[in-house]
Coordinates of C-alpha atoms and ligand atoms in Angstrom, one line a residue:
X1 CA 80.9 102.6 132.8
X2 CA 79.2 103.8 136.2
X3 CA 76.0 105.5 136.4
X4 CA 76.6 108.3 138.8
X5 CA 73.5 108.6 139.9
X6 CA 74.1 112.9 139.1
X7 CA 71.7 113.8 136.4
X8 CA 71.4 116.6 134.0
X9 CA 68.7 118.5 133.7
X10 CA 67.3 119.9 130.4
X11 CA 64.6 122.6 130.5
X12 CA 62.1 124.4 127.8
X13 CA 58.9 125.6 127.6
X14 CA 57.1 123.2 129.9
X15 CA 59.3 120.7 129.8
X16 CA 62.1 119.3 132.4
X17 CA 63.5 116.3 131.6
X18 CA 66.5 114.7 134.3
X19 CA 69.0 112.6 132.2
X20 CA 71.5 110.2 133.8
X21 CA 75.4 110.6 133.7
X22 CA 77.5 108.0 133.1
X23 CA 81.1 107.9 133.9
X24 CA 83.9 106.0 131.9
X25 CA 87.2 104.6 133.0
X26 CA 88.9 107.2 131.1
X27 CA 87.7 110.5 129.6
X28 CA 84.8 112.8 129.9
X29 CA 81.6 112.1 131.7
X30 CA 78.3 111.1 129.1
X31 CA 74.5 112.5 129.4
X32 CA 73.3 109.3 128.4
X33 CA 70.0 110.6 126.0
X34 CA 68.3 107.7 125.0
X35 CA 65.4 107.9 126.6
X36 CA 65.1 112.0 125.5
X37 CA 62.9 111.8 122.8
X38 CA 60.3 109.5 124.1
X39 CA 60.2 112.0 127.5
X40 CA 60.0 115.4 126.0
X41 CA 60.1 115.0 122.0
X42 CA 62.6 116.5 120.9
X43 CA 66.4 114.9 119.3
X44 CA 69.5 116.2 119.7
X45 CA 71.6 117.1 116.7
X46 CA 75.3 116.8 115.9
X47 CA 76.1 116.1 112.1
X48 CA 79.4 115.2 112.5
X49 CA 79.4 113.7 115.9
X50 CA 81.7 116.0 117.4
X51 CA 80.0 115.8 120.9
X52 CA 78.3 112.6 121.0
X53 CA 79.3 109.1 122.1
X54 CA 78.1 106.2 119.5
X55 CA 78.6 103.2 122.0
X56 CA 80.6 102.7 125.0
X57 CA 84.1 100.3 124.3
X58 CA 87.1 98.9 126.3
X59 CA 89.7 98.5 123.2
X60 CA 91.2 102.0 122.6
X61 CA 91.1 105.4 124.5
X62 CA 92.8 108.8 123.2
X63 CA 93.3 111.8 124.9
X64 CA 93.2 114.4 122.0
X65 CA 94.2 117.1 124.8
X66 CA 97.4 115.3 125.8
X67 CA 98.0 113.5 122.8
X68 CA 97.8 110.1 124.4
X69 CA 96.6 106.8 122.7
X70 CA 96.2 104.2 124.8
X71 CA 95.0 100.1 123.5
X72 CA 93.5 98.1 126.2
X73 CA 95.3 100.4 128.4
X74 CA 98.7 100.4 127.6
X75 CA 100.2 103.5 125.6
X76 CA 100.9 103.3 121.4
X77 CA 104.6 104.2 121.8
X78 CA 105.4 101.0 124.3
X79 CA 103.7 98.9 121.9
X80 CA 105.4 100.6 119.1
X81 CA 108.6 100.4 120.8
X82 CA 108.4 96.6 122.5
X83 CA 105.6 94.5 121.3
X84 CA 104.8 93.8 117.4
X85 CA 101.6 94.0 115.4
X86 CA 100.4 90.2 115.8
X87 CA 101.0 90.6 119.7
X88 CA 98.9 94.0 119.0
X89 CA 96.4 92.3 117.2
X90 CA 95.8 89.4 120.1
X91 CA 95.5 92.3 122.6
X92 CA 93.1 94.5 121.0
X93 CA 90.8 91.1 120.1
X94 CA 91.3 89.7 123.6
X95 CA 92.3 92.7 126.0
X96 CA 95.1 91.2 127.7
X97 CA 98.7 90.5 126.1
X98 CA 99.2 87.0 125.4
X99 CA 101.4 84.8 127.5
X100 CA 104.4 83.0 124.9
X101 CA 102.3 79.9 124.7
X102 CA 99.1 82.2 123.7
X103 CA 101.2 84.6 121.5
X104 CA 102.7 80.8 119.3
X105 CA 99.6 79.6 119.6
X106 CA 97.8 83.1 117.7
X107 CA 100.6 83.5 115.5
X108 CA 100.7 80.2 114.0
X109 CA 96.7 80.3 112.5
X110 CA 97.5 83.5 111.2
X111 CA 100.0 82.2 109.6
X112 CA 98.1 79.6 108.4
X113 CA 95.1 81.2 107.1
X114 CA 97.1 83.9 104.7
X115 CA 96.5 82.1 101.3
X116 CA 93.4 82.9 100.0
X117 CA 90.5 80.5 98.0
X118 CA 92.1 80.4 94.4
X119 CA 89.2 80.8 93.0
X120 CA 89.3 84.4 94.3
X121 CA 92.2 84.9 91.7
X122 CA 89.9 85.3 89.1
X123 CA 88.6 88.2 90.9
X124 CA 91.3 90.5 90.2
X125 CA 91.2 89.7 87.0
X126 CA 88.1 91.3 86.0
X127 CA 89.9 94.9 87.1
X128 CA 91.5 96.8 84.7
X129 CA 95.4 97.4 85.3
X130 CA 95.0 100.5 86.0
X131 CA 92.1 99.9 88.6
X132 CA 92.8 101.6 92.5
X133 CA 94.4 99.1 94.7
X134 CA 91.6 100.1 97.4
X135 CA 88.9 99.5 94.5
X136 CA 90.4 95.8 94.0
X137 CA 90.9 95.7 97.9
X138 CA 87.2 96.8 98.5
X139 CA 85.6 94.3 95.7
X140 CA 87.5 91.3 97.1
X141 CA 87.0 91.9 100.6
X142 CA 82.9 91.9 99.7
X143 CA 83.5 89.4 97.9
X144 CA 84.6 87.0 100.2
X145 CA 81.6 86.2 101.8
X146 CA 81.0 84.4 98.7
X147 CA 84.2 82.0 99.5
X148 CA 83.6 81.7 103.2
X149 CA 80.2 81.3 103.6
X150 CA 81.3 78.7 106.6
X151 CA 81.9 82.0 108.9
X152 CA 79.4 84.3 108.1
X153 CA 77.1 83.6 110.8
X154 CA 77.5 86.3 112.9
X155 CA 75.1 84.7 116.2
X156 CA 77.8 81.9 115.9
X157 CA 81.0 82.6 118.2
X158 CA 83.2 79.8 116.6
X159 CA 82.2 81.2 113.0
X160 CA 83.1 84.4 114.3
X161 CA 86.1 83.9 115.2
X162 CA 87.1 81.9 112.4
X163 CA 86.1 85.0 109.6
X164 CA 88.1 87.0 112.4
X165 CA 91.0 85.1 111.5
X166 CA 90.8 84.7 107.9
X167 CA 90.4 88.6 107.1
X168 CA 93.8 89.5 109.5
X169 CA 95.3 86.8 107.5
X170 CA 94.2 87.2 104.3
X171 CA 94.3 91.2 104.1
X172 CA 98.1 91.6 103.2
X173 CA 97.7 89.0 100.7
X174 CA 94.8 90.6 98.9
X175 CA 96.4 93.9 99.5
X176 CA 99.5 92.5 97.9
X177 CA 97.8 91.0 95.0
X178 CA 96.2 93.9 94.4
X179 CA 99.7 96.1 94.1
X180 CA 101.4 92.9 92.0
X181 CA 98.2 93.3 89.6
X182 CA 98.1 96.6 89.1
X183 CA 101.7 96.7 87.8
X184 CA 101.5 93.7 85.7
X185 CA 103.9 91.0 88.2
X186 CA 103.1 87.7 88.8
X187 CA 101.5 87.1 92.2
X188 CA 103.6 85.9 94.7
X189 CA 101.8 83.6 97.5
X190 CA 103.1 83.7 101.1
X191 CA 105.3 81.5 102.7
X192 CA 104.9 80.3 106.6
X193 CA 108.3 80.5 107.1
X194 CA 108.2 84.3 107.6
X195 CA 106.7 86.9 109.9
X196 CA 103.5 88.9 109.2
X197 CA 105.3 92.0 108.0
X198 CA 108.0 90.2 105.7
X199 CA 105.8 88.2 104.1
X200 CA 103.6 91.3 103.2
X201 CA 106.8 92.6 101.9
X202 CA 108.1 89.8 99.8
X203 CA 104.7 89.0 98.2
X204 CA 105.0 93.3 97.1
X205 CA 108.6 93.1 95.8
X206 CA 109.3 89.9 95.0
X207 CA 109.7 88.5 91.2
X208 CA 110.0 84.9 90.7
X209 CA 112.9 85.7 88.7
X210 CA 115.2 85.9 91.5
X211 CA 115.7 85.6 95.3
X212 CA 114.1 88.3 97.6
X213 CA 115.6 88.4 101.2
X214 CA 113.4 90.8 103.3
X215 CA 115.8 93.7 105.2
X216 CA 114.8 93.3 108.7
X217 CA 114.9 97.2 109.4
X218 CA 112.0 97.5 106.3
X219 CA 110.1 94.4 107.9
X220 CA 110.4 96.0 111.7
X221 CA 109.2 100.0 110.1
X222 CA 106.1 97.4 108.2
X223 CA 105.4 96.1 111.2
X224 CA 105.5 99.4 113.4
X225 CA 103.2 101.2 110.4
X226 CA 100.9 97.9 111.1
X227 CA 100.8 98.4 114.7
X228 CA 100.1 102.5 114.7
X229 CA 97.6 102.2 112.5
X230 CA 95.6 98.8 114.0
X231 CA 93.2 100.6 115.9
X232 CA 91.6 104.3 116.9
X233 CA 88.2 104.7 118.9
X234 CA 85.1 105.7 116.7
X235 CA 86.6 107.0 114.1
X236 CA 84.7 107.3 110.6
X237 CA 85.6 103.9 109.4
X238 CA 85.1 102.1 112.1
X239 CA 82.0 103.6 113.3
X240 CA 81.1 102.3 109.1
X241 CA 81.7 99.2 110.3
X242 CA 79.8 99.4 113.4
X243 CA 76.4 100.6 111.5
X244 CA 77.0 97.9 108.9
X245 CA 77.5 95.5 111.7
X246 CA 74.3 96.3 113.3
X247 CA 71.8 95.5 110.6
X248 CA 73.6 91.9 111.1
X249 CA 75.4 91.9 107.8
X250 CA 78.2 89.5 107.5
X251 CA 81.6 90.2 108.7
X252 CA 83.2 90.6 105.1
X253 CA 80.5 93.2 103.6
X254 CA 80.8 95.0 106.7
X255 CA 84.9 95.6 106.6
X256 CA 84.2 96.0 102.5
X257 CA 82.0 99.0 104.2
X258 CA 84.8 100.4 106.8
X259 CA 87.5 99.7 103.4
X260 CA 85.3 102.3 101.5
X261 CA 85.2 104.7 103.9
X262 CA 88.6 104.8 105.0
X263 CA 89.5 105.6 101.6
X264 CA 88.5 109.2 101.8
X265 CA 91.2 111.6 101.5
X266 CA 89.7 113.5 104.9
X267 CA 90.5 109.8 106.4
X268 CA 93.0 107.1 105.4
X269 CA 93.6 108.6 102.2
X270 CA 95.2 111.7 103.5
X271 CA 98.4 109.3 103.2
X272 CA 98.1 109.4 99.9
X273 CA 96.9 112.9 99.6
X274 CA 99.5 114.4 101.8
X275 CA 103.1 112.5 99.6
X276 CA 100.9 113.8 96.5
X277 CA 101.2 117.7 98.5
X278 CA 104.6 117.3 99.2
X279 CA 105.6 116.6 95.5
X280 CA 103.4 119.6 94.6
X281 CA 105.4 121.7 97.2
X282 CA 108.5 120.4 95.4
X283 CA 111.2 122.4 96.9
X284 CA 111.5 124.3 100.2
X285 CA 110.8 128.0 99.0
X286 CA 107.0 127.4 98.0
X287 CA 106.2 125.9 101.1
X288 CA 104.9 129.8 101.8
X289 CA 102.8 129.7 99.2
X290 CA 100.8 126.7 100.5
X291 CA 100.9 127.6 104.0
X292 CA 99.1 130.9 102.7
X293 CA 96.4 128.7 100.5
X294 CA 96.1 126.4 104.0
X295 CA 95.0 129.7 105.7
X296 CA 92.5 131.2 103.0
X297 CA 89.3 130.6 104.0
X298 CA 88.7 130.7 100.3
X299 CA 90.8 128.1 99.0
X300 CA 89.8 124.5 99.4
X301 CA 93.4 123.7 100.1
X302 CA 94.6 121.8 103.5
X303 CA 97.7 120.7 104.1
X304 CA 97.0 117.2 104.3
X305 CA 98.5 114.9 106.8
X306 CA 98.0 118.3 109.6
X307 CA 94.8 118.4 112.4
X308 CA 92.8 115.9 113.7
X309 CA 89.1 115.4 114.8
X310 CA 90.2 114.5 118.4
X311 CA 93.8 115.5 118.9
X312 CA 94.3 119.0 120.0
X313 CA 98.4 118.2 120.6
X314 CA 100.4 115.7 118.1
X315 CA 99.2 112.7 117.2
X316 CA 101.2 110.2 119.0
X317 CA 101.7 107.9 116.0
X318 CA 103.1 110.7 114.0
X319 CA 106.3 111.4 116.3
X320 CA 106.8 107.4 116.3
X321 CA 106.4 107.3 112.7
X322 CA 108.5 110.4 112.5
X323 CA 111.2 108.3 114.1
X324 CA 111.2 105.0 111.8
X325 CA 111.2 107.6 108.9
X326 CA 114.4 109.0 109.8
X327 CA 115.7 105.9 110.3
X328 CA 114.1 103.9 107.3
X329 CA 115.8 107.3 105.1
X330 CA 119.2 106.6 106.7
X331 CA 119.3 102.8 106.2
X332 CA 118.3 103.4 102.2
X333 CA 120.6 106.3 102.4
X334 CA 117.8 108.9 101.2
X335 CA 118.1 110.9 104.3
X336 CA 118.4 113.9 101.8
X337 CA 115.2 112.8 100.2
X338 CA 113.7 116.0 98.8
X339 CA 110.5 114.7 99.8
X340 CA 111.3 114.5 103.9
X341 CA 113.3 118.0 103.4
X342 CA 110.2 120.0 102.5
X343 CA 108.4 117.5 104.8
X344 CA 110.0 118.2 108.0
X345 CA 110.7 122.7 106.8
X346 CA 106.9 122.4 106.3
X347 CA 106.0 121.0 109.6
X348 CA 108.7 123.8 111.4
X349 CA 106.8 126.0 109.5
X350 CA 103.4 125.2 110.2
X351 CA 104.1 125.0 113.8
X352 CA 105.7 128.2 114.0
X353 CA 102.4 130.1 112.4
X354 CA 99.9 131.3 114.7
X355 CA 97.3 129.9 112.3
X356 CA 97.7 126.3 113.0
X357 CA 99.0 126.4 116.8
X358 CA 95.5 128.6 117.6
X359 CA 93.4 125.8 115.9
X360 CA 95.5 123.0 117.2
X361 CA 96.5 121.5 113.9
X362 CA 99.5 119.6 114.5
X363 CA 100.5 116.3 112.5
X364 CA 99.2 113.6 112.3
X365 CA 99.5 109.9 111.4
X366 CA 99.4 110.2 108.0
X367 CA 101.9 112.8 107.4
X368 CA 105.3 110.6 108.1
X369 CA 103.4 107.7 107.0
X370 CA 103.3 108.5 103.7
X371 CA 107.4 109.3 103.7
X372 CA 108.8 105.9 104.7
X373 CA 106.1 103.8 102.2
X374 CA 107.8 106.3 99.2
X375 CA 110.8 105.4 101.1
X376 CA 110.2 101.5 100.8
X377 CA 109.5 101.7 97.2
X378 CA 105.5 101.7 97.6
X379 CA 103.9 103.4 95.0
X380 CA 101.7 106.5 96.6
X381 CA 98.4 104.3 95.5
X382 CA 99.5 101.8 97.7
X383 CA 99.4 103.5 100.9
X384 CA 95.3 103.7 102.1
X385 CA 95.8 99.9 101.1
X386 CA 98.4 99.5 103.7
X387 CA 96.3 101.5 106.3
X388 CA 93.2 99.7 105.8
X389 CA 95.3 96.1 106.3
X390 CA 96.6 97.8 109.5
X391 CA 93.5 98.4 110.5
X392 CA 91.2 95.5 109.6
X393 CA 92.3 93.9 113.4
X394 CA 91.1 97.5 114.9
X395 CA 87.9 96.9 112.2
X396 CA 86.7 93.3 113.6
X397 CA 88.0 94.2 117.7
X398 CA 85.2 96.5 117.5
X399 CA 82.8 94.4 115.2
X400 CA 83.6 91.7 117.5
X401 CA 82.9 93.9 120.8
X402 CA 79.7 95.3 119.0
X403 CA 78.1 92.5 118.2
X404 CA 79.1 90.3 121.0
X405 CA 76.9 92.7 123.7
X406 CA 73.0 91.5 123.8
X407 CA 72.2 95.0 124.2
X408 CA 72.7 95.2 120.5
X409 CA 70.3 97.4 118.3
X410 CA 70.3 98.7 114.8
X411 CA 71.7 101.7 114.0
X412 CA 68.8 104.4 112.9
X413 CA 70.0 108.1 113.6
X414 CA 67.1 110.6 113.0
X415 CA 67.1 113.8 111.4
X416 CA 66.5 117.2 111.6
X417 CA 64.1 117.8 109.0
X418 CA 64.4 121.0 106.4
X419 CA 62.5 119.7 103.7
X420 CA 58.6 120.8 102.0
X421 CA 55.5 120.3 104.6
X422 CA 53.0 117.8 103.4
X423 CA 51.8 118.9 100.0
X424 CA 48.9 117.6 96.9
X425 CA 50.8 116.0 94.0
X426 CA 50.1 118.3 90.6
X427 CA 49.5 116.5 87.9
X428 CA 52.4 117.4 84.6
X429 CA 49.5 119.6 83.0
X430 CA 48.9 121.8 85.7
X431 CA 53.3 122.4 86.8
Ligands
SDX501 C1 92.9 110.0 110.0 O1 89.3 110.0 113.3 C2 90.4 109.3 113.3 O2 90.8 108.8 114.3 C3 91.1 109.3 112.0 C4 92.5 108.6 112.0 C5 92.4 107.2 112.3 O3 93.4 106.6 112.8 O4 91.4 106.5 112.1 O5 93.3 109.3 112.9 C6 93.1 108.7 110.6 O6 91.9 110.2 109.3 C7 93.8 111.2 110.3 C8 93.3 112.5 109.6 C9 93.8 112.5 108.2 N1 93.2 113.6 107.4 C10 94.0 114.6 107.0 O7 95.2 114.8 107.3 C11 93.3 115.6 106.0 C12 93.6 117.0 106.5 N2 92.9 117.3 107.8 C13 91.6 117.9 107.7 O8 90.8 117.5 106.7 C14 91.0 117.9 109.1 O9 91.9 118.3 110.0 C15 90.3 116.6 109.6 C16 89.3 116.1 108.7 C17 91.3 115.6 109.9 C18 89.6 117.0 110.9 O10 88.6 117.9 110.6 P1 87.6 118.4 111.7 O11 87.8 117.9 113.1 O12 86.2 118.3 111.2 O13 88.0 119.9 111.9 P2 87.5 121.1 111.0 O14 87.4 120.7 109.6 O15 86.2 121.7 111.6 O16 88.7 122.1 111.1 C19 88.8 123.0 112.2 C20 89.4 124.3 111.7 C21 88.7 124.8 110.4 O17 88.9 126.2 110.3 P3 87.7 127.1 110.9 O18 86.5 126.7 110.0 O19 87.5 126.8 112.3 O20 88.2 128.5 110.6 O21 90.8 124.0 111.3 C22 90.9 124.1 109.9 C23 89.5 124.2 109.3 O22 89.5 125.0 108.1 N3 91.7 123.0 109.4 C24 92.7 123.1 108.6 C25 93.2 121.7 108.4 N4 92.4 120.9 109.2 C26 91.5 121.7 109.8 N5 93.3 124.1 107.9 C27 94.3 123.8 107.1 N6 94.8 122.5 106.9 C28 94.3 121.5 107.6 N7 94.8 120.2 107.5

């Protein structure tokens, strides 16, 4: 960032306050307030941080006006389209792509780091079957501190980057274990002889009654659902993980924290939320009806999976993710899934209404995403589980830029206070 040496001025009463402007690489300009309230007293107030920058970062930039997402500079649909989520992963932790030697060199510890302390078994074990994934995902990531003690000093680069590691390697196994328990299979442990994304998939469908080849379309649509989902600014789990981060928790309570948050159904869970909609639509002809209860001010409804805190155009994950669903559908021959019928007549249909074009709500990631996991054979419980392994490298990029810069402080927002003046206690008699 550059100061620009321009200033704003803020004026009331008797007070004029000149506060600098900072300029970005990319994106608008900042009024950087930080010395506001100790110069005129007063703070500013945004609940949901539509208009105010949390830090300043150099991993990922979106342009909600053009619909552009860019990581370390280069745009999500080249990366969708040529690189691959472990080449993804080194970039958004390092900020240039690898060379091959680099690329071996990164891919081969995360290989070798993706069984997890079998003592950790146990853990799952104390779930009942019919526990969430994302509640066995979140108690086992906390947990982990516990087994890893040996990287939880977070002043110590080396220890750093070696709990760095372990959670991008260890994530799809936990997130695997967590599916396998929940439907009663045997877990299946990974196996360095194959890529990130197959090896997610076989330990998810494979029995240790039989063979289990991995289709190499499923692993590449894994791996592209891995790669558009590794990473995206401040967004509400993240900036969890960055106001975890700053109190100088360790690194696994802290992605436990960003886990939790991303499950909301206004964030990662919308996945979820949004194949649950569809199957409520059911057919075609109601899709009316919900487009009308999407409009009511009065009804609750959303039609999840549509609108976006920062994009005002589509979402560009959503139109690559629309892509590997037609094509996942075609390969399993489910191309007329009734699911991805009323998907793609209620997305004509919601961008033909005035409604959602005026308030910019167009798709976003999770409304495809949701249609090739079905697709894949995930069940719908299964889905925030997959997003928050996709983004645990997007998690600790930002954990790792955070609490790398000496300039670090502890998160402490203020308030804007609405509550009772000072006041005597009354004693029970006298109420
Ligand atoms: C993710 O931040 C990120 O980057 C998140 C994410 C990531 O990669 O980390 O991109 C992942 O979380 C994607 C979003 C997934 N959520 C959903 O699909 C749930 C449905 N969407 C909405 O809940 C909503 O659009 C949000 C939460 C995504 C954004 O909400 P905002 O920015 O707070 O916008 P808003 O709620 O103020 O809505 C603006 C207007 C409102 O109407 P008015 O009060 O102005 O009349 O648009 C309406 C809303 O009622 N609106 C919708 C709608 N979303 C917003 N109306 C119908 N259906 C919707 N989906």
């Amino acid at each position: 960032m550059t100061d620009t040496q321009k200033t704003a001025t803020l004026s009331f009463d008797d007070t004029t306050v000149e506060l600098p402007i900072l300029s970005p690489s990319e994106g608008p300009d900042v009024i950087d307030i930080r010395k506001l309230y100790a110069q005129a007293n007063v703070f500013t107030y945004d609940p949901g941080f539509t208009s105010t920058a949390s830090c300043d970062s150099a991993i990922t930039y979106i342009d909600g006006g053009k619909g552009e997402l860019l990581h370390r500079g280069y745009p999500i649909d080249q990366l969708a389209e040529k690189s691959h989520y472990l080449e993804v992963c080194y970039l958004l932790l390092n900020g240039e792509l690898p060379t091959a030697a680099e690329l071996e060199e990164f891919e081969n510890i995360v290989t070798r780091h993706t069984m997890i302390h079998e003592q950790m078994v146990n853990l799952f074990r104390g779930f009942r079957r019919d526990a969430h994934p994302m509640a066995i995902m979140n108690g086992v990531v906390g947990a982990m501190s516990a087994f890893y003690h040996d990287s939880t000093d977070i002043t110590d680069p080396r220890q750093r980057e070696i709990a760095a590691f372990r959670m991008i390697a260890k994530m799809p196994t936990i997130a695997a274990m967590a599916y396998k328990y929940t439907i009663g299979q045997p877990f299946v442990y990974p196996r360095n002889d194959l890529d990130y994304a197959s090896n997610f998939l076989r330990m998810c469908f494979a029995v240790p009654a039989e063979d289990y080849e991995v289709n190499p379309i499923l692993s590449r649509a894994m791996d592209r659902i891995f790669t558009l989902h590794a990473d995206h600014e401040q967004n509400a789990s993240t900036s969890t993980v960055r106001l975890a981060s700053s109190s100088g928790a360790n690194p696994f309570a802290c992605i436990a924290a960003g886990i939790a948050c991303l499950w909301g159904p206004a964030h990662g869970g919308a996945n979820q939320a949004c194949l649950e909609m569809l199957r409520e639509i059911g057919t075609v002809d109601r899709i009316p009806e919900y487009i009308a209860r999407a409009k009511d001010k009065n009804d609750p409804f959303r039609l999840m999976g549509f609108g976006h805190r920062v994009y005002k155009n589509f979402d560009p994950r959503a139109k690559v993710m629309k892509q590997s669903a037609d094509e996942v559908l075609d390969l399993l021959g489910v191309e007329d899934n009734p699911v991805l019928q009323v998907a793609k007549e209620l997305e004509k249909a919601a961008l033909a209404d005035p409604y959602f074009s005026e308030k910019k709500l167009f798709p976003n990631v999770d409304f495809y995403s949701g249609i090739i996991l079905e697709a894949m054979g995930f069940p719908t419980s299964m889905f925030t589980p997959i997003f928050a392994l996709s983004r645990t490298v997007g998690w600790i990029s930002q954990w790792k830029e955070m609490i790398s810069d000496p300039a670090l402080k502890i998160g402490r927002p203020r308030q804007l206070y609405v509550g009772d003046s000072f006041r005597d206690y009354v004693d029970v008699e006298n109420r």
